[in-house]
Amino acid sequence: MRLSRYFLPILRDTPKDAEIASHRLMLRAGMIRQEAAGIYSFLPLGLRVLKRIEQIVREEQNRAGAIELLMPTIQLAELWRTSGRYDAYGPEMLRIKDQRGRELLYGPTNEDMITDIFRNFVRTYRELPKILYHIQWKFRDEIRPRFGVMRGREFLMKDAYSFDLDEAAARLSYNKMFVAYLRTFARMGLKAIPMRAETGPIGGDLSHEFLILAETGESAVYCNRDVLNLPVPGADVDYDADLTPYIRPWTQFYAATEDVHDPARFEHEVPPEKRLHTRGIEVGQIFYFGTKYSDPMQAYVAGPDGMRRPVHGGSYGVGVSRLVAAIIEAFHDDAGIKWPEPVAPFKTIVLNLRQGDGATDAASEGLYQALSHRGVEVLYHDLDERQGAKFAVADLIGIPWQVMVGPRGLAEGKVEVKSRADGSQELMTPAAAIDRLAG
């Protein structure tokens, strides 16, 4: 993509109302635009990152055996009354009426709707287990939306729902999502710690939040430092096998959010030198809630004995749009964003350091074309701007690799390749640079 043809509305000044780094940098880097309190447009650069995250989430859900569908954003109030949640959910739910006077709502979550879908099509235990998921926009009318997309009112979420014959089977589905979440966040370059948590309005008695440790996080967390060094299951994990050996190391150490924190247990179980009290950003949460929805909604299946019984359920959420901000909180410096490669909007940015010079124009164009042909997603900064401005833009938007093409280097047959992650730089021939970046 040539920057001269792209839409990248970079802000030179830091927005005054942006309180945390991710909000400031997303606005400055032209990733988002606020349309109303807590409601944002994702501009092209931000959308590319959002789609990268979404695809990683999708791949790991599919790997774990979940099946994708798509439910609407607008739901019937009548459905939520059947489950008993309509009046209990609270003012965060946006309640509306259509022109016929029928009561509707903009879905904050989908347990009720997916249970209705399930009960209309699944009749017997032979069709179980099932894990269904979608990636869809949600709306929760936060009274104080803040921190950009970190705590917005409209947000993109992956929500999955499991259906099993009994509690034992349901916990196996829970374990699948536990492992899938460990892998999902690790693929984005994140260390997300599963912590015991409150179930809130979703219900049930078993839940883990997955949090990235960050001082800007909204949750206080308490954990044993040893949990930070645990390995994540590899791509060869067998989701049909016993997953306990993968999960036990993560749950044997104390790790809890402030809602369920037990100070006495923390001090008893965790040696002083290993106690970590900090803050975290929630990027996902998983729940087992038994028959909370299947009982009132009569989502029954016939068991092996022929008797009909309510299915046991769980739900599993990932904040897809929130992850964009969370990753920035984890990877940035004073100059801008430092995207991990798997979620970066482009892998490489080519900087033509003397626009209009025949040699640098030709070399930059050649690099851009060659990298594109090798399947590298590349942004070519071909605007007639001074070198310092180009360096600033490249650092701000955080593309992992910068290729600087200038007359001094070309005189020696070289270009300069810089890693945004650690700032290391290396002179190499254009051909070597292409091989390095396309490798």
mmCIF file of N, CA and C in Angstrom, residues 1 50 56 77 99 110 113 116 160 167 183 211 221 305 320 358 364 376 384-385 388 405 413 431:
data_model
loop_
_atom_site.group_PDB
_atom_site.id
_atom_site.type_symbol
_atom_site.label_atom_id
_atom_site.label_comp_id
_atom_site.label_asym_id
_atom_site.label_seq_id
_atom_site.Cartn_x
_atom_site.Cartn_y
_atom_site.Cartn_z
ATOM 1 N N MET A 1 0.845 -1.195 0.000
ATOM 2 C CA MET A 1 0.000 0.000 0.000
ATOM 3 C C MET A 1 0.881 1.245 0.000
ATOM 4 N N LEU A 50 -7.525 -4.884 14.034
ATOM 5 C CA LEU A 50 -8.724 -5.558 14.545
ATOM 6 C C LEU A 50 -8.949 -6.877 13.818
ATOM 7 N N ILE A 56 -6.857 -14.504 14.600
ATOM 8 C CA ILE A 56 -6.175 -15.373 15.566
ATOM 9 C C ILE A 56 -7.194 -16.007 16.504
ATOM 10 N N ALA A 77 -36.776 -8.653 23.669
ATOM 11 C CA ALA A 77 -36.870 -8.561 25.131
ATOM 12 C C ALA A 77 -37.587 -9.779 25.694
ATOM 13 N N GLN A 99 -41.122 0.148 15.485
ATOM 14 C CA GLN A 99 -42.277 0.995 15.164
ATOM 15 C C GLN A 99 -43.611 0.296 15.406
ATOM 16 N N ASN A 110 -25.052 -12.986 24.641
ATOM 17 C CA ASN A 110 -25.965 -13.806 23.836
ATOM 18 C C ASN A 110 -26.344 -15.148 24.445
ATOM 19 N N MET A 113 -30.102 -15.962 23.575
ATOM 20 C CA MET A 113 -30.395 -16.255 22.171
ATOM 21 C C MET A 113 -29.796 -17.583 21.735
ATOM 22 N N ASP A 116 -31.830 -20.396 22.967
ATOM 23 C CA ASP A 116 -33.051 -20.538 22.169
ATOM 24 C C ASP A 116 -32.759 -21.260 20.858
ATOM 25 N N ALA A 160 -18.441 -17.459 22.929
ATOM 26 C CA ALA A 160 -18.714 -18.862 22.648
ATOM 27 C C ALA A 160 -19.594 -19.431 23.748
ATOM 28 N N GLU A 167 -22.484 -31.918 34.370
ATOM 29 C CA GLU A 167 -21.423 -31.038 34.848
ATOM 30 C C GLU A 167 -20.038 -31.555 34.467
ATOM 31 N N ARG A 183 -3.503 -20.118 24.440
ATOM 32 C CA ARG A 183 -2.855 -20.089 23.128
ATOM 33 C C ARG A 183 -3.188 -18.811 22.352
ATOM 34 N N LEU A 211 -6.076 -11.899 32.318
ATOM 35 C CA LEU A 211 -5.649 -10.513 32.459
ATOM 36 C C LEU A 211 -4.198 -10.329 32.034
ATOM 37 N N VAL A 221 -5.075 -7.075 40.998
ATOM 38 C CA VAL A 221 -4.840 -8.509 40.940
ATOM 39 C C VAL A 221 -3.762 -8.906 41.943
ATOM 40 N N ASP A 305 -30.746 -42.684 29.160
ATOM 41 C CA ASP A 305 -31.884 -43.430 29.707
ATOM 42 C C ASP A 305 -33.212 -43.011 29.098
ATOM 43 N N VAL A 320 -12.345 -8.546 21.579
ATOM 44 C CA VAL A 320 -11.529 -8.388 20.373
ATOM 45 C C VAL A 320 -11.087 -6.936 20.190
ATOM 46 N N GLY A 358 16.110 10.114 -8.389
ATOM 47 C CA GLY A 358 15.907 8.973 -9.273
ATOM 48 C C GLY A 358 16.346 7.651 -8.677
ATOM 49 N N SER A 364 13.361 2.297 -3.876
ATOM 50 C CA SER A 364 12.202 2.159 -3.000
ATOM 51 C C SER A 364 11.070 1.437 -3.717
ATOM 52 N N VAL A 376 4.688 -10.148 1.420
ATOM 53 C CA VAL A 376 4.873 -9.305 2.596
ATOM 54 C C VAL A 376 3.921 -8.119 2.504
ATOM 55 N N ASP A 384 6.309 13.303 -0.083
ATOM 56 C CA ASP A 384 7.460 14.213 -0.126
ATOM 57 C C ASP A 384 7.560 14.951 1.202
ATOM 58 N N GLU A 385 8.124 14.275 2.186
ATOM 59 C CA GLU A 385 8.291 14.847 3.528
ATOM 60 C C GLU A 385 9.737 14.705 3.959
ATOM 61 N N GLY A 388 12.997 13.334 9.093
ATOM 62 C CA GLY A 388 12.566 13.270 10.489
ATOM 63 C C GLY A 388 11.086 12.986 10.623
ATOM 64 N N VAL A 405 15.607 3.857 2.782
ATOM 65 C CA VAL A 405 16.299 3.919 1.497
ATOM 66 C C VAL A 405 16.766 5.347 1.282
ATOM 67 N N GLY A 413 25.397 0.443 -2.162
ATOM 68 C CA GLY A 413 24.567 -0.690 -2.524
ATOM 69 C C GLY A 413 23.787 -1.263 -1.359
ATOM 70 N N ALA A 431 18.514 -7.015 -1.858
ATOM 71 C CA ALA A 431 18.138 -8.418 -2.019
ATOM 72 C C ALA A 431 18.142 -9.143 -0.668
#
